[in-house]
PDB file of C-alpha atoms in Angstrom:
ATOM      1  CA  UNK Y   1      -6.092 -74.018-146.173  1.00 64.00           C
ATOM      2  CA  UNK Y   2      -2.539 -75.166-145.719  1.00 77.00           C
ATOM      3  CA  UNK Y   3      -0.446 -75.957-148.767  1.00 78.00           C
ATOM      4  CA  UNK Y   4       1.799 -78.998-148.857  1.00 84.00           C
ATOM      5  CA  UNK Y   5       5.593 -78.666-148.804  1.00 81.00           C
ATOM      6  CA  UNK Y   6       5.699 -79.868-152.420  1.00 84.00           C
ATOM      7  CA  UNK Y   7       3.929 -76.629-153.302  1.00 85.00           C
ATOM      8  CA  UNK Y   8       5.507 -74.243-150.787  1.00 89.00           C
ATOM      9  CA  UNK Y   9       9.155 -75.293-151.125  1.00 91.00           C
ATOM     10  CA  UNK Y  10       9.412 -74.347-154.829  1.00 92.00           C
ATOM     11  CA  UNK Y  11       7.639 -71.051-154.058  1.00 89.00           C
ATOM     12  CA  UNK Y  12      10.070 -70.283-151.228  1.00 90.00           C
ATOM     13  CA  UNK Y  13      13.094 -71.211-153.368  1.00 93.00           C
ATOM     14  CA  UNK Y  14      11.890 -68.991-156.222  1.00 93.00           C
ATOM     15  CA  UNK Y  15      11.297 -66.089-153.823  1.00 91.00           C
ATOM     16  CA  UNK Y  16      14.684 -66.547-152.143  1.00 92.00           C
ATOM     17  CA  UNK Y  17      16.376 -66.619-155.548  1.00 93.00           C
ATOM     18  CA  UNK Y  18      14.489 -63.439-156.469  1.00 93.00           C
ATOM     19  CA  UNK Y  19      16.040 -61.591-153.512  1.00 92.00           C
ATOM     20  CA  UNK Y  20      19.523 -63.157-153.516  1.00 94.00           C
ATOM     21  CA  UNK Y  21      20.071 -62.502-157.229  1.00 94.00           C
ATOM     22  CA  UNK Y  22      19.805 -58.762-156.584  1.00 94.00           C
ATOM     23  CA  UNK Y  23      23.348 -57.396-156.246  1.00 96.00           C
ATOM     24  CA  UNK Y  24      22.834 -55.429-152.998  1.00 95.00           C
ATOM     25  CA  UNK Y  25      21.340 -58.451-151.257  1.00 96.00           C
ATOM     26  CA  UNK Y  26      23.982 -60.777-152.656  1.00 97.00           C
ATOM     27  CA  UNK Y  27      26.649 -58.442-151.261  1.00 97.00           C
ATOM     28  CA  UNK Y  28      24.897 -58.330-147.877  1.00 96.00           C
ATOM     29  CA  UNK Y  29      24.810 -62.140-147.827  1.00 96.00           C
ATOM     30  CA  UNK Y  30      28.501 -62.411-148.749  1.00 97.00           C
ATOM     31  CA  UNK Y  31      29.679 -59.842-146.195  1.00 96.00           C
ATOM     32  CA  UNK Y  32      27.560 -61.305-143.388  1.00 94.00           C
ATOM     33  CA  UNK Y  33      28.729 -64.843-144.231  1.00 95.00           C
ATOM     34  CA  UNK Y  34      32.367 -63.743-144.152  1.00 94.00           C
ATOM     35  CA  UNK Y  35      31.949 -61.844-140.869  1.00 92.00           C
ATOM     36  CA  UNK Y  36      29.888 -64.612-139.258  1.00 90.00           C
ATOM     37  CA  UNK Y  37      32.537 -67.193-140.139  1.00 90.00           C
ATOM     38  CA  UNK Y  38      35.173 -64.894-138.669  1.00 89.00           C
ATOM     39  CA  UNK Y  39      33.101 -64.502-135.523  1.00 86.00           C
ATOM     40  CA  UNK Y  40      32.855 -68.264-135.093  1.00 83.00           C
ATOM     41  CA  UNK Y  41      36.564 -68.750-135.793  1.00 83.00           C
ATOM     42  CA  UNK Y  42      37.826 -65.936-133.557  1.00 84.00           C
ATOM     43  CA  UNK Y  43      35.145 -65.845-130.848  1.00 79.00           C
ATOM     44  CA  UNK Y  44      37.234 -67.540-128.190  1.00 72.00           C
ATOM     45  CA  UNK Y  45      40.372 -65.585-128.971  1.00 80.00           C
ATOM     46  CA  UNK Y  46      38.903 -62.087-128.923  1.00 82.00           C
ATOM     47  CA  UNK Y  47      41.456 -60.809-126.362  1.00 87.00           C
ATOM     48  CA  UNK Y  48      44.248 -61.961-128.683  1.00 88.00           C
ATOM     49  CA  UNK Y  49      42.553 -60.362-131.696  1.00 88.00           C
ATOM     50  CA  UNK Y  50      42.090 -57.107-129.766  1.00 89.00           C
ATOM     51  CA  UNK Y  51      45.737 -57.158-128.658  1.00 91.00           C
ATOM     52  CA  UNK Y  52      47.042 -57.768-132.180  1.00 90.00           C
ATOM     53  CA  UNK Y  53      44.770 -55.180-133.794  1.00 90.00           C
ATOM     54  CA  UNK Y  54      45.185 -52.392-131.255  1.00 92.00           C
ATOM     55  CA  UNK Y  55      48.443 -52.821-129.362  1.00 92.00           C
ATOM     56  CA  UNK Y  56      51.021 -54.458-131.605  1.00 91.00           C
ATOM     57  CA  UNK Y  57      52.948 -52.221-134.007  1.00 92.00           C
ATOM     58  CA  UNK Y  58      51.889 -54.081-137.153  1.00 91.00           C
ATOM     59  CA  UNK Y  59      51.012 -52.723-140.565  1.00 93.00           C
ATOM     60  CA  UNK Y  60      47.440 -52.929-141.838  1.00 93.00           C
ATOM     61  CA  UNK Y  61      48.413 -55.738-144.215  1.00 94.00           C
ATOM     62  CA  UNK Y  62      49.962 -57.735-141.354  1.00 94.00           C
ATOM     63  CA  UNK Y  63      46.809 -57.303-139.281  1.00 92.00           C
ATOM     64  CA  UNK Y  64      44.643 -58.442-142.181  1.00 92.00           C
ATOM     65  CA  UNK Y  65      46.969 -61.399-142.715  1.00 93.00           C
ATOM     66  CA  UNK Y  66      46.658 -62.292-139.018  1.00 91.00           C
ATOM     67  CA  UNK Y  67      42.853 -62.276-139.266  1.00 90.00           C
ATOM     68  CA  UNK Y  68      43.011 -64.276-142.487  1.00 92.00           C
ATOM     69  CA  UNK Y  69      44.938 -67.042-140.693  1.00 89.00           C
ATOM     70  CA  UNK Y  70      41.764 -67.806-138.742  1.00 85.00           C
ATOM     71  CA  UNK Y  71      39.917 -68.614-141.946  1.00 88.00           C
ATOM     72  CA  UNK Y  72      42.729 -70.765-143.329  1.00 88.00           C
ATOM     73  CA  UNK Y  73      43.076 -72.445-139.926  1.00 85.00           C
ATOM     74  CA  UNK Y  74      39.438 -73.466-140.093  1.00 82.00           C
ATOM     75  CA  UNK Y  75      40.124 -75.400-143.277  1.00 83.00           C
ATOM     76  CA  UNK Y  76      43.550 -76.718-142.280  1.00 83.00           C
ATOM     77  CA  UNK Y  77      43.074 -77.657-138.633  1.00 77.00           C
ATOM     78  CA  UNK Y  78      39.431 -78.691-138.324  1.00 75.00           C
ATOM     79  CA  UNK Y  79      37.665 -81.874-139.263  1.00 81.00           C
ATOM     80  CA  UNK Y  80      35.975 -81.732-142.641  1.00 87.00           C
ATOM     81  CA  UNK Y  81      32.579 -82.046-141.003  1.00 86.00           C
ATOM     82  CA  UNK Y  82      33.224 -79.154-138.615  1.00 84.00           C
ATOM     83  CA  UNK Y  83      34.670 -76.917-141.339  1.00 86.00           C
ATOM     84  CA  UNK Y  84      31.845 -77.733-143.773  1.00 90.00           C
ATOM     85  CA  UNK Y  85      29.132 -77.112-141.191  1.00 88.00           C
ATOM     86  CA  UNK Y  86      30.775 -73.865-140.081  1.00 87.00           C
ATOM     87  CA  UNK Y  87      30.956 -72.612-143.669  1.00 91.00           C
ATOM     88  CA  UNK Y  88      27.373 -73.745-144.354  1.00 92.00           C
ATOM     89  CA  UNK Y  89      26.129 -71.947-141.240  1.00 90.00           C
ATOM     90  CA  UNK Y  90      28.003 -68.816-142.277  1.00 92.00           C
ATOM     91  CA  UNK Y  91      26.493 -68.866-145.766  1.00 94.00           C
ATOM     92  CA  UNK Y  92      23.019 -69.521-144.375  1.00 92.00           C
ATOM     93  CA  UNK Y  93      23.451 -66.655-141.890  1.00 90.00           C
ATOM     94  CA  UNK Y  94      24.266 -64.395-144.836  1.00 93.00           C
ATOM     95  CA  UNK Y  95      21.233 -65.516-146.825  1.00 93.00           C
ATOM     96  CA  UNK Y  96      18.991 -65.182-143.784  1.00 91.00           C
ATOM     97  CA  UNK Y  97      20.238 -61.656-143.096  1.00 90.00           C
ATOM     98  CA  UNK Y  98      19.664 -60.636-146.727  1.00 92.00           C
ATOM     99  CA  UNK Y  99      16.124 -61.986-146.644  1.00 89.00           C
ATOM    100  CA  UNK Y 100      15.377 -60.283-143.339  1.00 86.00           C
ATOM    101  CA  UNK Y 101      16.764 -57.018-144.711  1.00 87.00           C
ATOM    102  CA  UNK Y 102      14.609 -57.306-147.844  1.00 88.00           C
ATOM    103  CA  UNK Y 103      11.490 -58.092-145.812  1.00 82.00           C
ATOM    104  CA  UNK Y 104      12.114 -55.307-143.316  1.00 80.00           C
ATOM    105  CA  UNK Y 105      12.789 -52.857-146.115  1.00 82.00           C
ATOM    106  CA  UNK Y 106       9.921 -53.848-148.398  1.00 78.00           C
ATOM    107  CA  UNK Y 107       7.252 -55.567-146.379  1.00 63.00           C
ATOM    108  CA  UNK Y 108       7.590 -54.571-142.732  1.00 57.00           C
ATOM    109  CA  UNK Y 109       3.852 -54.262-142.280  1.00 51.00           C
ATOM    110  CA  UNK Y 110       3.316 -57.825-143.556  1.00 52.00           C
ATOM    111  CA  UNK Y 111       6.044 -59.495-141.507  1.00 46.00           C
ATOM    112  CA  UNK Y 112       4.432 -62.353-139.627  1.00 49.00           C
ATOM    113  CA  UNK Y 113       5.517 -63.918-136.374  1.00 47.00           C
ATOM    114  CA  UNK Y 114       6.666 -67.008-138.278  1.00 46.00           C
ATOM    115  CA  UNK Y 115      10.230 -65.672-138.445  1.00 49.00           C
ATOM    116  CA  UNK Y 116      10.587 -65.942-134.673  1.00 51.00           C
ATOM    117  CA  UNK Y 117      13.149 -68.761-134.925  1.00 52.00           C
ATOM    118  CA  UNK Y 118      15.652 -66.526-136.712  1.00 55.00           C
ATOM    119  CA  UNK Y 119      17.891 -65.943-133.680  1.00 58.00           C
ATOM    120  CA  UNK Y 120      18.109 -69.565-132.511  1.00 58.00           C
ATOM    121  CA  UNK Y 121      20.292 -70.847-135.377  1.00 60.00           C
ATOM    122  CA  UNK Y 122      22.730 -67.977-134.844  1.00 55.00           C
ATOM    123  CA  UNK Y 123      23.026 -68.809-131.153  1.00 56.00           C
ATOM    124  CA  UNK Y 124      23.488 -72.537-131.813  1.00 55.00           C
ATOM    125  CA  UNK Y 125      26.121 -71.893-134.473  1.00 55.00           C
ATOM    126  CA  UNK Y 126      28.090 -69.631-132.146  1.00 52.00           C
ATOM    127  CA  UNK Y 127      27.810 -72.024-129.180  1.00 50.00           C
ATOM    128  CA  UNK Y 128      28.909 -75.017-131.244  1.00 50.00           C
ATOM    129  CA  UNK Y 129      31.686 -73.182-133.102  1.00 50.00           C
ATOM    130  CA  UNK Y 130      35.022 -72.390-131.624  1.00 48.00           C
ATOM    131  CA  UNK Y 131      38.739 -72.264-132.039  1.00 44.00           C
ATOM    132  CA  UNK Y 132      39.682 -74.118-135.200  1.00 39.00           C
ATOM    133  CA  UNK Y 133      43.272 -74.593-134.087  1.00 38.00           C
ATOM    134  CA  UNK Y 134      42.590 -76.012-130.632  1.00 40.00           C
ATOM    135  CA  UNK Y 135      39.161 -77.555-131.132  1.00 42.00           C
ATOM    136  CA  UNK Y 136      37.778 -75.600-128.210  1.00 45.00           C
ATOM    137  CA  UNK Y 137      34.324 -74.133-128.085  1.00 48.00           C
ATOM    138  CA  UNK Y 138      31.911 -72.485-125.753  1.00 47.00           C
ATOM    139  CA  UNK Y 139      30.866 -76.015-124.888  1.00 49.00           C
ATOM    140  CA  UNK Y 140      34.273 -76.893-123.447  1.00 48.00           C
ATOM    141  CA  UNK Y 141      33.981 -74.968-120.169  1.00 51.00           C
ATOM    142  CA  UNK Y 142      30.308 -75.819-119.842  1.00 50.00           C
ATOM    143  CA  UNK Y 143      30.809 -79.539-120.338  1.00 49.00           C
ATOM    144  CA  UNK Y 144      33.963 -79.626-118.205  1.00 48.00           C
ATOM    145  CA  UNK Y 145      31.967 -78.175-115.345  1.00 47.00           C
ATOM    146  CA  UNK Y 146      29.492 -80.999-115.815  1.00 51.00           C
ATOM    147  CA  UNK Y 147      32.234 -83.629-115.851  1.00 52.00           C
ATOM    148  CA  UNK Y 148      32.536 -84.314-119.569  1.00 48.00           C
ATOM    149  CA  UNK Y 149      36.298 -84.367-120.058  1.00 51.00           C
ATOM    150  CA  UNK Y 150      36.605 -86.162-123.376  1.00 53.00           C
ATOM    151  CA  UNK Y 151      37.544 -83.716-126.122  1.00 54.00           C
ATOM    152  CA  UNK Y 152      36.173 -86.178-128.688  1.00 55.00           C
ATOM    153  CA  UNK Y 153      32.776 -85.946-127.001  1.00 59.00           C
ATOM    154  CA  UNK Y 154      32.922 -82.151-126.977  1.00 59.00           C
ATOM    155  CA  UNK Y 155      33.883 -82.088-130.659  1.00 65.00           C
ATOM    156  CA  UNK Y 156      31.026 -84.452-131.513  1.00 72.00           C
ATOM    157  CA  UNK Y 157      28.507 -82.383-129.566  1.00 72.00           C
ATOM    158  CA  UNK Y 158      29.762 -79.241-131.313  1.00 72.00           C
ATOM    159  CA  UNK Y 159      29.249 -80.879-134.693  1.00 78.00           C
ATOM    160  CA  UNK Y 160      25.768 -82.063-133.726  1.00 80.00           C
ATOM    161  CA  UNK Y 161      24.832 -78.543-132.631  1.00 78.00           C
ATOM    162  CA  UNK Y 162      26.229 -77.114-135.875  1.00 81.00           C
ATOM    163  CA  UNK Y 163      24.100 -79.638-137.794  1.00 85.00           C
ATOM    164  CA  UNK Y 164      21.001 -78.658-135.793  1.00 84.00           C
ATOM    165  CA  UNK Y 165      21.854 -75.019-136.422  1.00 83.00           C
ATOM    166  CA  UNK Y 166      22.065 -75.752-140.162  1.00 85.00           C
ATOM    167  CA  UNK Y 167      18.605 -77.317-140.076  1.00 87.00           C
ATOM    168  CA  UNK Y 168      17.187 -74.355-138.150  1.00 86.00           C
ATOM    169  CA  UNK Y 169      18.803 -71.859-140.537  1.00 85.00           C
ATOM    170  CA  UNK Y 170      17.363 -73.770-143.491  1.00 88.00           C
ATOM    171  CA  UNK Y 171      13.874 -73.826-141.974  1.00 87.00           C
ATOM    172  CA  UNK Y 172      14.075 -70.144-141.064  1.00 86.00           C
ATOM    173  CA  UNK Y 173      15.183 -69.240-144.598  1.00 87.00           C
ATOM    174  CA  UNK Y 174      12.342 -71.350-146.031  1.00 88.00           C
ATOM    175  CA  UNK Y 175       9.819 -69.504-143.836  1.00 86.00           C
ATOM    176  CA  UNK Y 176      11.314 -66.141-144.787  1.00 84.00           C
ATOM    177  CA  UNK Y 177      11.108 -67.151-148.446  1.00 87.00           C
ATOM    178  CA  UNK Y 178       7.372 -67.611-148.028  1.00 85.00           C
ATOM    179  CA  UNK Y 179       7.081 -64.014-146.754  1.00 81.00           C
ATOM    180  CA  UNK Y 180       8.323 -62.570-150.062  1.00 82.00           C
ATOM    181  CA  UNK Y 181       5.578 -61.889-152.610  1.00 76.00           C
ATOM    182  CA  UNK Y 182       6.293 -63.571-155.955  1.00 65.00           C
ATOM    183  CA  UNK Y 183       5.006 -60.733-158.093  1.00 51.00           C
ATOM    184  CA  UNK Y 184       7.573 -58.210-156.792  1.00 46.00           C
ATOM    185  CA  UNK Y 185       9.649 -57.176-159.791  1.00 50.00           C
ATOM    186  CA  UNK Y 186      10.294 -53.489-159.206  1.00 46.00           C
ATOM    187  CA  UNK Y 187      12.408 -53.552-156.022  1.00 51.00           C
ATOM    188  CA  UNK Y 188      16.179 -53.858-156.107  1.00 48.00           C
TER     189      UNK Y 188
END
């Protein structure tokens, strides 16, 4: 018998909260969210990042400051919608990773095939993300090859894909939340 969403959603939320309120899993979520956001921000400038980090004679603090500019650039140079969706996707990626880690660590033998969508939101978020400063994305070369030359169109498509990615992350997290037994109280 299938339960209605009015029953399963509160169960999933309670189970997700059970895992995320544990310090190790909260830290995993925070670190993954931070790194995932950095990946989206810097993905299309990886040669520049590599050059700055490995070849320029900069101090560690200057290199960290350089990387930090990507995060501040996301907030300063992007549309609010793009920045919000990028941050939401990053946070959801962190939560999803924490839940997957908990399930793999505690219930590997009970993991069902229902978590099969877990990789799709990550791919969509990366494809629709891009350079905060220039508005570019992985979509830019693909759409240019197909004749779409309007940067407004590319930006809109990127935002739509980020929104779809957010929905997929949310659904994936909901399904993962249903995989966590409610009665677990002993595991940290």
